[in-house]
Structures are given as C-alpha cells and as structure tokens.
Amino acid sequence: MRTSSFEWIADDGKPIFVHVFSPDEGAEVRGVVHVSHGMSEHGARYTRLAEALTARGLVVEAHDHRGHGRTAKSDDELGYFGPGDGFGRVVADLRGLLARARTAYPGLKQALLGHSMGSLIAQGALPAVGDKLGAVLLSGTNGPPSLMARAGVLVAKAERARLGERGKSVVIQGMSFDAWNRTFSPNRTPYDWLSRDAAEVDKYVADARCGFSATTTLWVQLLGAMGTLARPDALARLPKDLPICVVAGSEDPVHERTKNLRGLLDAYAKAGLSDVTYRVYPGARHELFNETNRDEVTREAAEWLVRKLAR
C-alpha cells in the first residue's frame, strides 16, 4: 500500500486535510472508497481498513472533517464545525471531495463509507450524490432521532447560550460519551464503549487527536440535522437501486443497541430502496473496524464493496 496526503481547498477557502491510500505500483485499480470518519477522531485511524481495501484494488481517501485531525489547525478549532450551518458546511465538504475524486480517478466507480458522525454526514450528502455512487456503507449510524436525541438539542442550545459558541459542556458529555460508557460499568477507561479490544481502546486514549469534547455548537448542529436526514423528500432523490449496507454492533449504545436503526431501515423501505443490506455483529460495540472481530467485519465489508463496485 502506498500512502500520501494533500490539502483540498473548500469553496470558502478552508484547507481540508486528506489522507490517501493507494494499491501498490502496478496493481489493478478497481474503484475508489471515500471514508467519512466519526466524532473526536480522524481519517488516519482507518489505515488498517485501507490496507485491506487497497489489497483488493481500491483507492481509499479519508479526509479530516472541520474541527478534527489535521484540518483543525489549533486546539481552539477542535470539535467546532463553524458558525451558522456548520453541519451543512461539512456535508458540502464531502460533496466537494467526492466530486474532486471523480475527476482524479476518471472511469472508476466510487463508494462512500461513513462511520458514526461521519455516517450522518454521509446521509446528509446522499440526496445530492447518490446517483454518482456505486455503493454506500454506514457503520455505527443512526436513524431518525430518538426522544433522548430530540431532548439533547434543547440541552445543547441551552449549554451554547451558557458557555458560548466554542464552549465544551460537561452536561452534554455526560449525556453522550459518559452515558454510553456507563452501560459497560465497571469501566477501565472513559472509552470502553468503543470496543471490546482493550488495546484498541488504549490506542484511542493515547492518540492526541482523539477523545476531545465537541463544542456546544457542533452538538446543536449535529443533533438538529438528524431529523432531516431520512425524510421522505430527501430519500426520494436517491436511486432506487443504490446499494446501501448498514453494519452495526449489537452492543453499540450510540444507536441504542440497534433499536434506533429500525427507523432508518423502515425509511429506506418506504422510499423503495431495493438493495439495502443490514448486518449486526453479536457482542460488538461502536467501532466495528477496531473490534475483536475486526477481521471478519473488514473482510465482509471489503467483499461487499468490491462486489458492488464491480457491477
């Protein structure tokens, strides 16, 4: 596998850092996969997944969202999408990067892989780019907001008014990351909810670009957008035969141990989407590609992507 990187300049002038993983020199290239990472992490964490995908002839690009990874130029930027419609801004970044890749790799089919927050950003982009994609894989995702998520918007707005645009709220942290972790008490770390693999959790804890708190503004923007992603008018714009694969850990607290995914799958069915795959991995937590059964998850995801991009 060959690795490289570049900075893509968004239409508002913001440099977005992009990690690139390519098959070895001379290998056949079969398609392109773009990774949209989760909250409080970054694109380089998908290097091991990229190794499996590049071995099968797929180019992988993974950018660091605004407020994350090497796109965040200072600690003040961490966990902050931006003012106003920050969620719309990161969705526009994803659309722009997908368009850039279509020009950079002409003739190759393109897939989108989104994890957690990144899967919600991917959902937000689908109405505009679904007809240009060969496959979509959503990991650790969510459907229409639960009662807790709807209440979370009100809390996040109150905390933003109290702490400011870039404030970090222990109240919101307690309702999200901390609450998810408590379901696995007694806890070894604050991030046991990510994976059953202690070594993988320790890597996350040790990574200076992981584990930071998101700003009150990001939470307002993200939770506020969740109710719009699976609306009938949005899903009506997707090709009926767009291949979508939803993968989940049975013990992932983020989607309430798969409970919240039912609304998403029902919305896809009502929209007439005919190629939706749903796979639950027993015992797995939030980060499927860093789980104890990651080889199984990675193999099945890679085989599905290659199969769909070869159609």
PDB file of C-alpha atoms in Angstrom:
ATOM      1  CA  MET A   1       0.000   0.000   0.000  1.00  0.00           C
ATOM      2  CA  ARG A   2       1.211   3.490  -0.845  1.00  0.00           C
ATOM      3  CA  THR A   3       0.287   6.449   1.354  1.00  0.00           C
ATOM      4  CA  SER A   4       0.180  10.153   0.607  1.00  0.00           C
ATOM      5  CA  SER A   5      -1.830  13.217   1.574  1.00  0.00           C
ATOM      6  CA  PHE A   6      -2.912  16.616   0.313  1.00  0.00           C
ATOM      7  CA  GLU A   7      -4.929  19.635   1.338  1.00  0.00           C
ATOM      8  CA  TRP A   8      -8.094  20.348  -0.602  1.00  0.00           C
ATOM      9  CA  ILE A   9      -9.338  23.929  -0.506  1.00  0.00           C
ATOM     10  CA  ALA A  10     -13.077  24.197   0.107  1.00  0.00           C
ATOM     11  CA  ASP A  11     -15.114  26.877  -1.642  1.00  0.00           C
ATOM     12  CA  ASP A  12     -14.914  29.098   1.450  1.00  0.00           C
ATOM     13  CA  GLY A  13     -11.121  28.879   1.440  1.00  0.00           C
ATOM     14  CA  LYS A  14     -10.778  26.346   4.279  1.00  0.00           C
ATOM     15  CA  PRO A  15      -7.967  23.777   3.759  1.00  0.00           C
ATOM     16  CA  ILE A  16      -9.232  20.233   4.370  1.00  0.00           C
ATOM     17  CA  PHE A  17      -6.587  17.589   5.059  1.00  0.00           C
ATOM     18  CA  VAL A  18      -6.985  14.348   3.077  1.00  0.00           C
ATOM     19  CA  HIS A  19      -5.238  11.005   3.679  1.00  0.00           C
ATOM     20  CA  VAL A  20      -4.757   8.865   0.547  1.00  0.00           C
ATOM     21  CA  PHE A  21      -4.112   5.107   0.478  1.00  0.00           C
ATOM     22  CA  SER A  22      -3.395   3.529  -2.905  1.00  0.00           C
ATOM     23  CA  PRO A  23      -2.758  -0.007  -4.179  1.00  0.00           C
ATOM     24  CA  ASP A  24       0.861  -0.933  -4.813  1.00  0.00           C
ATOM     25  CA  GLU A  25       2.509   0.273  -8.003  1.00  0.00           C
ATOM     26  CA  GLY A  26       1.310  -1.738 -10.987  1.00  0.00           C
ATOM     27  CA  ALA A  27      -1.707  -3.228  -9.218  1.00  0.00           C
ATOM     28  CA  GLU A  28      -5.101  -3.111 -10.894  1.00  0.00           C
ATOM     29  CA  VAL A  29      -7.284  -0.313  -9.508  1.00  0.00           C
ATOM     30  CA  ARG A  30     -10.954  -1.315  -9.305  1.00  0.00           C
ATOM     31  CA  GLY A  31     -12.604   1.635  -7.597  1.00  0.00           C
ATOM     32  CA  VAL A  32     -12.402   4.441  -5.068  1.00  0.00           C
ATOM     33  CA  VAL A  33     -13.698   4.469  -1.484  1.00  0.00           C
ATOM     34  CA  HIS A  34     -14.085   7.694   0.468  1.00  0.00           C
ATOM     35  CA  VAL A  35     -14.144   7.460   4.268  1.00  0.00           C
ATOM     36  CA  SER A  36     -16.100   9.936   6.408  1.00  0.00           C
ATOM     37  CA  HIS A  37     -14.834   9.462   9.981  1.00  0.00           C
ATOM     38  CA  GLY A  38     -16.604   9.866  13.317  1.00  0.00           C
ATOM     39  CA  MET A  39     -16.623  12.455  16.083  1.00  0.00           C
ATOM     40  CA  SER A  40     -13.424  13.121  18.053  1.00  0.00           C
ATOM     41  CA  GLU A  41     -11.230  11.026  15.775  1.00  0.00           C
ATOM     42  CA  HIS A  42      -9.601  11.436  12.330  1.00  0.00           C
ATOM     43  CA  GLY A  43      -9.060   9.802   8.942  1.00  0.00           C
ATOM     44  CA  ALA A  44      -5.671   8.234   9.697  1.00  0.00           C
ATOM     45  CA  ARG A  45      -7.386   5.813  12.101  1.00  0.00           C
ATOM     46  CA  TYR A  46      -8.683   3.959   9.029  1.00  0.00           C
ATOM     47  CA  THR A  47      -5.201   2.951   7.838  1.00  0.00           C
ATOM     48  CA  ARG A  48      -5.698  -0.728   8.732  1.00  0.00           C
ATOM     49  CA  LEU A  49      -9.036  -0.824   6.918  1.00  0.00           C
ATOM     50  CA  ALA A  50      -7.364   0.889   3.949  1.00  0.00           C
ATOM     51  CA  GLU A  51      -4.721  -1.857   3.857  1.00  0.00           C
ATOM     52  CA  ALA A  52      -7.458  -4.439   3.331  1.00  0.00           C
ATOM     53  CA  LEU A  53      -9.223  -2.345   0.705  1.00  0.00           C
ATOM     54  CA  THR A  54      -6.100  -1.406  -1.267  1.00  0.00           C
ATOM     55  CA  ALA A  55      -5.104  -5.092  -1.310  1.00  0.00           C
ATOM     56  CA  ARG A  56      -8.337  -5.625  -3.260  1.00  0.00           C
ATOM     57  CA  GLY A  57      -7.545  -2.859  -5.730  1.00  0.00           C
ATOM     58  CA  LEU A  58      -9.444   0.031  -4.146  1.00  0.00           C
ATOM     59  CA  VAL A  59      -8.055   3.529  -3.666  1.00  0.00           C
ATOM     60  CA  VAL A  60      -9.085   4.949  -0.269  1.00  0.00           C
ATOM     61  CA  GLU A  61      -9.360   8.634   0.591  1.00  0.00           C
ATOM     62  CA  ALA A  62     -10.210   9.781   4.121  1.00  0.00           C
ATOM     63  CA  HIS A  63     -10.397  13.448   4.995  1.00  0.00           C
ATOM     64  CA  ASP A  64     -10.304  15.046   8.430  1.00  0.00           C
ATOM     65  CA  HIS A  65     -13.564  16.914   8.996  1.00  0.00           C
ATOM     66  CA  ARG A  66     -13.540  20.518  10.123  1.00  0.00           C
ATOM     67  CA  GLY A  67     -12.664  20.649  13.795  1.00  0.00           C
ATOM     68  CA  HIS A  68     -10.877  17.291  13.601  1.00  0.00           C
ATOM     69  CA  GLY A  69      -7.468  15.800  12.887  1.00  0.00           C
ATOM     70  CA  ARG A  70      -5.033  17.808  10.818  1.00  0.00           C
ATOM     71  CA  THR A  71      -7.782  20.015   9.408  1.00  0.00           C
ATOM     72  CA  ALA A  72      -8.036  21.604  12.868  1.00  0.00           C
ATOM     73  CA  LYS A  73      -5.036  23.937  12.942  1.00  0.00           C
ATOM     74  CA  SER A  74      -5.307  24.798  16.625  1.00  0.00           C
ATOM     75  CA  ASP A  75      -6.850  23.490  19.841  1.00  0.00           C
ATOM     76  CA  ASP A  76      -9.428  26.264  19.546  1.00  0.00           C
ATOM     77  CA  GLU A  77     -10.761  24.606  16.378  1.00  0.00           C
ATOM     78  CA  LEU A  78     -11.132  21.121  17.870  1.00  0.00           C
ATOM     79  CA  GLY A  79     -14.735  19.950  17.894  1.00  0.00           C
ATOM     80  CA  TYR A  80     -16.027  23.017  16.012  1.00  0.00           C
ATOM     81  CA  PHE A  81     -17.518  22.779  12.518  1.00  0.00           C
ATOM     82  CA  GLY A  82     -18.029  26.511  12.222  1.00  0.00           C
ATOM     83  CA  PRO A  83     -20.733  29.118  12.737  1.00  0.00           C
ATOM     84  CA  GLY A  84     -24.223  29.042  11.242  1.00  0.00           C
ATOM     85  CA  ASP A  85     -24.994  25.879   9.311  1.00  0.00           C
ATOM     86  CA  GLY A  86     -21.842  24.000  10.282  1.00  0.00           C
ATOM     87  CA  PHE A  87     -23.379  20.620   9.510  1.00  0.00           C
ATOM     88  CA  GLY A  88     -24.305  21.814   6.025  1.00  0.00           C
ATOM     89  CA  ARG A  89     -20.740  23.025   5.649  1.00  0.00           C
ATOM     90  CA  VAL A  90     -19.160  19.618   6.391  1.00  0.00           C
ATOM     91  CA  VAL A  91     -21.711  17.948   4.113  1.00  0.00           C
ATOM     92  CA  ALA A  92     -20.665  20.362   1.352  1.00  0.00           C
ATOM     93  CA  ASP A  93     -17.016  19.468   2.013  1.00  0.00           C
ATOM     94  CA  LEU A  94     -17.831  15.796   1.496  1.00  0.00           C
ATOM     95  CA  ARG A  95     -19.714  16.514  -1.726  1.00  0.00           C
ATOM     96  CA  GLY A  96     -16.778  18.579  -2.998  1.00  0.00           C
ATOM     97  CA  LEU A  97     -14.219  15.908  -2.179  1.00  0.00           C
ATOM     98  CA  LEU A  98     -16.292  13.238  -3.910  1.00  0.00           C
ATOM     99  CA  ALA A  99     -16.505  15.467  -6.993  1.00  0.00           C
ATOM    100  CA  ARG A 100     -12.731  16.019  -6.898  1.00  0.00           C
ATOM    101  CA  ALA A 101     -12.137  12.262  -6.738  1.00  0.00           C
ATOM    102  CA  ARG A 102     -14.370  11.654  -9.756  1.00  0.00           C
ATOM    103  CA  THR A 103     -12.097  13.952 -11.732  1.00  0.00           C
ATOM    104  CA  ALA A 104      -8.905  12.492 -10.247  1.00  0.00           C
ATOM    105  CA  TYR A 105      -9.960   8.881 -10.964  1.00  0.00           C
ATOM    106  CA  PRO A 106     -11.991   9.033 -14.198  1.00  0.00           C
ATOM    107  CA  GLY A 107     -13.853   5.887 -15.125  1.00  0.00           C
ATOM    108  CA  LEU A 108     -13.648   4.329 -11.656  1.00  0.00           C
ATOM    109  CA  LYS A 109     -16.756   3.675  -9.612  1.00  0.00           C
ATOM    110  CA  GLN A 110     -16.944   5.381  -6.246  1.00  0.00           C
ATOM    111  CA  ALA A 111     -18.147   4.223  -2.827  1.00  0.00           C
ATOM    112  CA  LEU A 112     -18.796   6.176   0.366  1.00  0.00           C
ATOM    113  CA  LEU A 113     -18.074   4.702   3.794  1.00  0.00           C
ATOM    114  CA  GLY A 114     -19.264   6.688   6.807  1.00  0.00           C
ATOM    115  CA  HIS A 115     -18.788   5.880  10.466  1.00  0.00           C
ATOM    116  CA  SER A 116     -20.842   7.309  13.367  1.00  0.00           C
ATOM    117  CA  MET A 117     -20.960  11.116  12.994  1.00  0.00           C
ATOM    118  CA  GLY A 118     -19.367  10.619   9.591  1.00  0.00           C
ATOM    119  CA  SER A 119     -22.223   8.318   8.602  1.00  0.00           C
ATOM    120  CA  LEU A 120     -24.685  11.113   9.407  1.00  0.00           C
ATOM    121  CA  ILE A 121     -22.642  13.492   7.244  1.00  0.00           C
ATOM    122  CA  ALA A 122     -22.732  10.830   4.538  1.00  0.00           C
ATOM    123  CA  GLN A 123     -26.516  10.550   4.881  1.00  0.00           C
ATOM    124  CA  GLY A 124     -26.720  14.313   4.502  1.00  0.00           C
ATOM    125  CA  ALA A 125     -24.761  14.169   1.239  1.00  0.00           C
ATOM    126  CA  LEU A 126     -26.646  11.269  -0.347  1.00  0.00           C
ATOM    127  CA  PRO A 127     -29.565  13.188  -1.897  1.00  0.00           C
ATOM    128  CA  ALA A 128     -27.058  15.212  -3.955  1.00  0.00           C
ATOM    129  CA  VAL A 129     -24.506  12.498  -4.735  1.00  0.00           C
ATOM    130  CA  GLY A 130     -26.403   9.201  -4.539  1.00  0.00           C
ATOM    131  CA  ASP A 131     -26.775   8.954  -8.301  1.00  0.00           C
ATOM    132  CA  LYS A 132     -22.977   9.181  -8.667  1.00  0.00           C
ATOM    133  CA  LEU A 133     -22.117   6.432  -6.175  1.00  0.00           C
ATOM    134  CA  GLY A 134     -21.709   2.715  -6.696  1.00  0.00           C
ATOM    135  CA  ALA A 135     -22.133   1.783  -3.022  1.00  0.00           C
ATOM    136  CA  VAL A 136     -22.689   3.269   0.452  1.00  0.00           C
ATOM    137  CA  LEU A 137     -21.595   1.613   3.704  1.00  0.00           C
ATOM    138  CA  LEU A 138     -22.797   3.076   7.008  1.00  0.00           C
ATOM    139  CA  SER A 139     -21.170   1.939  10.264  1.00  0.00           C
ATOM    140  CA  GLY A 140     -22.339   2.848  13.778  1.00  0.00           C
ATOM    141  CA  THR A 141     -25.006   5.052  12.255  1.00  0.00           C
ATOM    142  CA  ASN A 142     -28.380   6.336  13.472  1.00  0.00           C
ATOM    143  CA  GLY A 143     -31.868   6.767  12.160  1.00  0.00           C
ATOM    144  CA  PRO A 144     -34.444   9.470  12.927  1.00  0.00           C
ATOM    145  CA  PRO A 145     -33.698  10.987  16.348  1.00  0.00           C
ATOM    146  CA  SER A 146     -34.883   9.252  19.466  1.00  0.00           C
ATOM    147  CA  LEU A 147     -36.624  11.100  22.270  1.00  0.00           C
ATOM    148  CA  MET A 148     -33.245  11.452  24.011  1.00  0.00           C
ATOM    149  CA  ALA A 149     -31.670  12.989  20.904  1.00  0.00           C
ATOM    150  CA  ARG A 150     -34.543  15.446  20.499  1.00  0.00           C
ATOM    151  CA  ALA A 151     -34.152  16.469  24.126  1.00  0.00           C
ATOM    152  CA  GLY A 152     -30.426  16.747  23.536  1.00  0.00           C
ATOM    153  CA  VAL A 153     -30.960  19.559  21.036  1.00  0.00           C
ATOM    154  CA  LEU A 154     -32.671  21.651  23.696  1.00  0.00           C
ATOM    155  CA  VAL A 155     -29.907  20.913  26.200  1.00  0.00           C
ATOM    156  CA  ALA A 156     -27.215  21.715  23.646  1.00  0.00           C
ATOM    157  CA  LYS A 157     -28.844  25.052  22.793  1.00  0.00           C
ATOM    158  CA  ALA A 158     -29.096  25.948  26.470  1.00  0.00           C
ATOM    159  CA  GLU A 159     -25.456  24.994  27.021  1.00  0.00           C
ATOM    160  CA  ARG A 160     -24.366  27.035  23.981  1.00  0.00           C
ATOM    161  CA  ALA A 161     -26.194  30.064  25.388  1.00  0.00           C
ATOM    162  CA  ARG A 162     -24.444  29.496  28.714  1.00  0.00           C
ATOM    163  CA  LEU A 163     -20.939  28.615  27.521  1.00  0.00           C
ATOM    164  CA  GLY A 164     -20.672  30.232  24.103  1.00  0.00           C
ATOM    165  CA  GLU A 165     -20.175  29.025  20.512  1.00  0.00           C
ATOM    166  CA  ARG A 166     -16.973  27.112  21.268  1.00  0.00           C
ATOM    167  CA  GLY A 167     -17.828  26.064  24.810  1.00  0.00           C
ATOM    168  CA  LYS A 168     -17.336  22.464  25.901  1.00  0.00           C
ATOM    169  CA  SER A 169     -20.173  21.174  28.088  1.00  0.00           C
ATOM    170  CA  VAL A 170     -19.734  18.533  30.791  1.00  0.00           C
ATOM    171  CA  VAL A 171     -23.534  18.209  30.765  1.00  0.00           C
ATOM    172  CA  ILE A 172     -23.575  17.173  27.095  1.00  0.00           C
ATOM    173  CA  GLN A 173     -20.530  14.978  27.630  1.00  0.00           C
ATOM    174  CA  GLY A 174     -22.389  13.278  30.463  1.00  0.00           C
ATOM    175  CA  MET A 175     -25.440  12.669  28.259  1.00  0.00           C
ATOM    176  CA  SER A 176     -23.391  11.212  25.400  1.00  0.00           C
ATOM    177  CA  PHE A 177     -19.898   9.691  25.733  1.00  0.00           C
ATOM    178  CA  ASP A 178     -20.106   9.257  29.516  1.00  0.00           C
ATOM    179  CA  ALA A 179     -23.619   7.784  29.407  1.00  0.00           C
ATOM    180  CA  TRP A 180     -22.612   5.332  26.674  1.00  0.00           C
ATOM    181  CA  ASN A 181     -19.616   4.250  28.720  1.00  0.00           C
ATOM    182  CA  ARG A 182     -21.628   3.728  31.894  1.00  0.00           C
ATOM    183  CA  THR A 183     -23.509   0.898  30.198  1.00  0.00           C
ATOM    184  CA  PHE A 184     -20.262  -1.112  30.380  1.00  0.00           C
ATOM    185  CA  SER A 185     -19.523  -0.499  34.072  1.00  0.00           C
ATOM    186  CA  PRO A 186     -17.268  -1.159  35.838  1.00  0.00           C
ATOM    187  CA  ASN A 187     -15.135   0.857  33.413  1.00  0.00           C
ATOM    188  CA  ARG A 188     -11.443   0.521  32.759  1.00  0.00           C
ATOM    189  CA  THR A 189     -11.302   3.763  30.692  1.00  0.00           C
ATOM    190  CA  PRO A 190     -13.760   6.506  29.649  1.00  0.00           C
ATOM    191  CA  TYR A 191     -13.943   4.865  26.207  1.00  0.00           C
ATOM    192  CA  ASP A 192     -14.771   1.219  26.890  1.00  0.00           C
ATOM    193  CA  TRP A 193     -17.916   1.700  24.772  1.00  0.00           C
ATOM    194  CA  LEU A 194     -15.798   1.896  21.611  1.00  0.00           C
ATOM    195  CA  SER A 195     -14.562  -1.695  21.505  1.00  0.00           C
ATOM    196  CA  ARG A 196     -14.115  -4.907  23.456  1.00  0.00           C
ATOM    197  CA  ASP A 197     -10.425  -4.820  22.465  1.00  0.00           C
ATOM    198  CA  ALA A 198      -8.553  -3.103  25.308  1.00  0.00           C
ATOM    199  CA  ALA A 199      -5.502  -2.482  23.119  1.00  0.00           C
ATOM    200  CA  GLU A 200      -7.603  -0.613  20.558  1.00  0.00           C
ATOM    201  CA  VAL A 201      -9.237   1.473  23.267  1.00  0.00           C
ATOM    202  CA  ASP A 202      -5.795   2.313  24.666  1.00  0.00           C
ATOM    203  CA  LYS A 203      -4.641   3.450  21.203  1.00  0.00           C
ATOM    204  CA  TYR A 204      -7.596   5.824  21.086  1.00  0.00           C
ATOM    205  CA  VAL A 205      -6.834   7.164  24.566  1.00  0.00           C
ATOM    206  CA  ALA A 206      -3.168   7.702  23.640  1.00  0.00           C
ATOM    207  CA  ASP A 207      -3.964   9.497  20.374  1.00  0.00           C
ATOM    208  CA  ALA A 208      -3.660  13.263  20.867  1.00  0.00           C
ATOM    209  CA  ARG A 209      -6.146  13.807  18.022  1.00  0.00           C
ATOM    210  CA  CYS A 210      -8.847  11.664  19.635  1.00  0.00           C
ATOM    211  CA  GLY A 211     -11.146  11.909  22.614  1.00  0.00           C
ATOM    212  CA  PHE A 212     -11.633  15.673  22.768  1.00  0.00           C
ATOM    213  CA  SER A 213     -15.038  17.133  23.614  1.00  0.00           C
ATOM    214  CA  ALA A 214     -17.111  18.594  20.810  1.00  0.00           C
ATOM    215  CA  THR A 215     -18.301  22.169  21.152  1.00  0.00           C
ATOM    216  CA  THR A 216     -21.839  23.045  22.112  1.00  0.00           C
ATOM    217  CA  THR A 217     -22.301  24.425  18.592  1.00  0.00           C
ATOM    218  CA  LEU A 218     -21.316  21.169  16.907  1.00  0.00           C
ATOM    219  CA  TRP A 219     -23.792  19.276  19.086  1.00  0.00           C
ATOM    220  CA  VAL A 220     -26.580  21.744  18.244  1.00  0.00           C
ATOM    221  CA  GLN A 221     -25.808  21.424  14.531  1.00  0.00           C
ATOM    222  CA  LEU A 222     -25.446  17.641  14.514  1.00  0.00           C
ATOM    223  CA  LEU A 223     -28.470  16.802  16.652  1.00  0.00           C
ATOM    224  CA  GLY A 224     -30.560  19.391  14.824  1.00  0.00           C
ATOM    225  CA  ALA A 225     -29.720  17.833  11.442  1.00  0.00           C
ATOM    226  CA  MET A 226     -30.560  14.268  12.436  1.00  0.00           C
ATOM    227  CA  GLY A 227     -34.285  14.767  11.975  1.00  0.00           C
ATOM    228  CA  THR A 228     -33.822  15.859   8.356  1.00  0.00           C
ATOM    229  CA  LEU A 229     -31.649  13.025   7.036  1.00  0.00           C
ATOM    230  CA  ALA A 230     -34.238  10.283   6.461  1.00  0.00           C
ATOM    231  CA  ARG A 231     -37.159  12.487   5.432  1.00  0.00           C
ATOM    232  CA  PRO A 232     -39.187  11.124   2.502  1.00  0.00           C
ATOM    233  CA  ASP A 233     -38.332  14.119   0.289  1.00  0.00           C
ATOM    234  CA  ALA A 234     -34.605  13.535   0.836  1.00  0.00           C
ATOM    235  CA  LEU A 235     -34.721   9.784   0.249  1.00  0.00           C
ATOM    236  CA  ALA A 236     -36.891  10.254  -2.854  1.00  0.00           C
ATOM    237  CA  ARG A 237     -33.816  11.715  -4.566  1.00  0.00           C
ATOM    238  CA  LEU A 238     -31.810   8.501  -4.172  1.00  0.00           C
ATOM    239  CA  PRO A 239     -31.635   5.921  -6.988  1.00  0.00           C
ATOM    240  CA  LYS A 240     -33.904   3.036  -6.043  1.00  0.00           C
ATOM    241  CA  ASP A 241     -31.129   0.529  -6.757  1.00  0.00           C
ATOM    242  CA  LEU A 242     -28.353   2.321  -4.847  1.00  0.00           C
ATOM    243  CA  PRO A 243     -26.569  -0.382  -2.798  1.00  0.00           C
ATOM    244  CA  ILE A 244     -26.569   0.568   0.893  1.00  0.00           C
ATOM    245  CA  CYS A 245     -25.073  -1.584   3.635  1.00  0.00           C
ATOM    246  CA  VAL A 246     -25.773  -0.770   7.291  1.00  0.00           C
ATOM    247  CA  VAL A 247     -23.442  -2.548   9.734  1.00  0.00           C
ATOM    248  CA  ALA A 248     -23.851  -2.427  13.500  1.00  0.00           C
ATOM    249  CA  GLY A 249     -22.597  -3.889  16.741  1.00  0.00           C
ATOM    250  CA  SER A 250     -25.341  -5.483  18.804  1.00  0.00           C
ATOM    251  CA  GLU A 251     -23.970  -3.772  21.933  1.00  0.00           C
ATOM    252  CA  ASP A 252     -23.358  -0.327  20.442  1.00  0.00           C
ATOM    253  CA  PRO A 253     -25.004   2.201  22.799  1.00  0.00           C
ATOM    254  CA  VAL A 254     -24.915   5.013  20.227  1.00  0.00           C
ATOM    255  CA  HIS A 255     -27.895   3.591  18.318  1.00  0.00           C
ATOM    256  CA  GLU A 256     -29.366   2.099  21.480  1.00  0.00           C
ATOM    257  CA  ARG A 257     -28.147  -1.415  20.678  1.00  0.00           C
ATOM    258  CA  THR A 258     -29.679  -1.328  17.170  1.00  0.00           C
ATOM    259  CA  LYS A 259     -33.077  -0.073  18.389  1.00  0.00           C
ATOM    260  CA  ASN A 260     -32.668   3.294  16.649  1.00  0.00           C
ATOM    261  CA  LEU A 261     -31.685   1.697  13.350  1.00  0.00           C
ATOM    262  CA  ARG A 262     -35.197   0.348  12.764  1.00  0.00           C
ATOM    263  CA  GLY A 263     -36.457   3.810  11.855  1.00  0.00           C
ATOM    264  CA  LEU A 264     -33.702   4.208   9.261  1.00  0.00           C
ATOM    265  CA  LEU A 265     -34.341   0.801   7.694  1.00  0.00           C
ATOM    266  CA  ASP A 266     -38.083   1.463   7.635  1.00  0.00           C
ATOM    267  CA  ALA A 267     -37.479   4.811   5.928  1.00  0.00           C
ATOM    268  CA  TYR A 268     -35.331   3.124   3.276  1.00  0.00           C
ATOM    269  CA  ALA A 269     -38.042   0.519   2.687  1.00  0.00           C
ATOM    270  CA  LYS A 270     -40.765   3.160   2.365  1.00  0.00           C
ATOM    271  CA  ALA A 271     -38.577   5.055  -0.107  1.00  0.00           C
ATOM    272  CA  GLY A 272     -38.485   1.943  -2.295  1.00  0.00           C
ATOM    273  CA  LEU A 273     -34.738   1.341  -1.980  1.00  0.00           C
ATOM    274  CA  SER A 274     -34.259  -2.185  -3.272  1.00  0.00           C
ATOM    275  CA  ASP A 275     -30.635  -3.025  -2.401  1.00  0.00           C
ATOM    276  CA  VAL A 276     -30.285  -2.469   1.358  1.00  0.00           C
ATOM    277  CA  THR A 277     -28.169  -4.884   3.411  1.00  0.00           C
ATOM    278  CA  TYR A 278     -28.294  -4.941   7.214  1.00  0.00           C
ATOM    279  CA  ARG A 279     -25.664  -6.817   9.229  1.00  0.00           C
ATOM    280  CA  VAL A 280     -25.460  -6.959  13.037  1.00  0.00           C
ATOM    281  CA  TYR A 281     -22.340  -8.359  14.710  1.00  0.00           C
ATOM    282  CA  PRO A 282     -23.199 -10.023  18.051  1.00  0.00           C
ATOM    283  CA  GLY A 283     -21.347  -8.595  21.041  1.00  0.00           C
ATOM    284  CA  ALA A 284     -19.622  -5.830  19.088  1.00  0.00           C
ATOM    285  CA  ARG A 285     -19.607  -2.248  20.312  1.00  0.00           C
ATOM    286  CA  HIS A 286     -19.254   1.026  18.399  1.00  0.00           C
ATOM    287  CA  GLU A 287     -16.052   0.848  16.354  1.00  0.00           C
ATOM    288  CA  LEU A 288     -16.585  -2.270  14.278  1.00  0.00           C
ATOM    289  CA  PHE A 289     -13.315  -1.878  12.374  1.00  0.00           C
ATOM    290  CA  ASN A 290     -11.418  -1.825  15.688  1.00  0.00           C
ATOM    291  CA  GLU A 291     -13.358  -4.627  17.363  1.00  0.00           C
ATOM    292  CA  THR A 292     -12.129  -8.053  18.436  1.00  0.00           C
ATOM    293  CA  ASN A 293     -13.845  -9.481  15.334  1.00  0.00           C
ATOM    294  CA  ARG A 294     -12.494  -6.744  13.063  1.00  0.00           C
ATOM    295  CA  ASP A 295     -11.017  -9.247  10.587  1.00  0.00           C
ATOM    296  CA  GLU A 296     -14.499 -10.652   9.952  1.00  0.00           C
ATOM    297  CA  VAL A 297     -16.053  -7.175   9.699  1.00  0.00           C
ATOM    298  CA  THR A 298     -13.313  -5.900   7.398  1.00  0.00           C
ATOM    299  CA  ARG A 299     -13.405  -8.951   5.135  1.00  0.00           C
ATOM    300  CA  GLU A 300     -17.167  -8.796   4.702  1.00  0.00           C
ATOM    301  CA  ALA A 301     -17.159  -5.033   4.135  1.00  0.00           C
ATOM    302  CA  ALA A 302     -14.350  -5.271   1.591  1.00  0.00           C
ATOM    303  CA  GLU A 303     -16.014  -8.122  -0.286  1.00  0.00           C
ATOM    304  CA  TRP A 304     -19.310  -6.237  -0.375  1.00  0.00           C
ATOM    305  CA  LEU A 305     -17.643  -3.054  -1.678  1.00  0.00           C
ATOM    306  CA  VAL A 306     -15.683  -4.891  -4.379  1.00  0.00           C
ATOM    307  CA  ARG A 307     -18.801  -6.772  -5.457  1.00  0.00           C
ATOM    308  CA  LYS A 308     -20.945  -3.658  -5.704  1.00  0.00           C
ATOM    309  CA  LEU A 309     -18.297  -1.535  -7.417  1.00  0.00           C
ATOM    310  CA  ALA A 310     -17.814  -4.298  -9.989  1.00  0.00           C
ATOM    311  CA  ARG A 311     -21.475  -4.211 -11.045  1.00  0.00           C
TER     312      ARG A 311
END
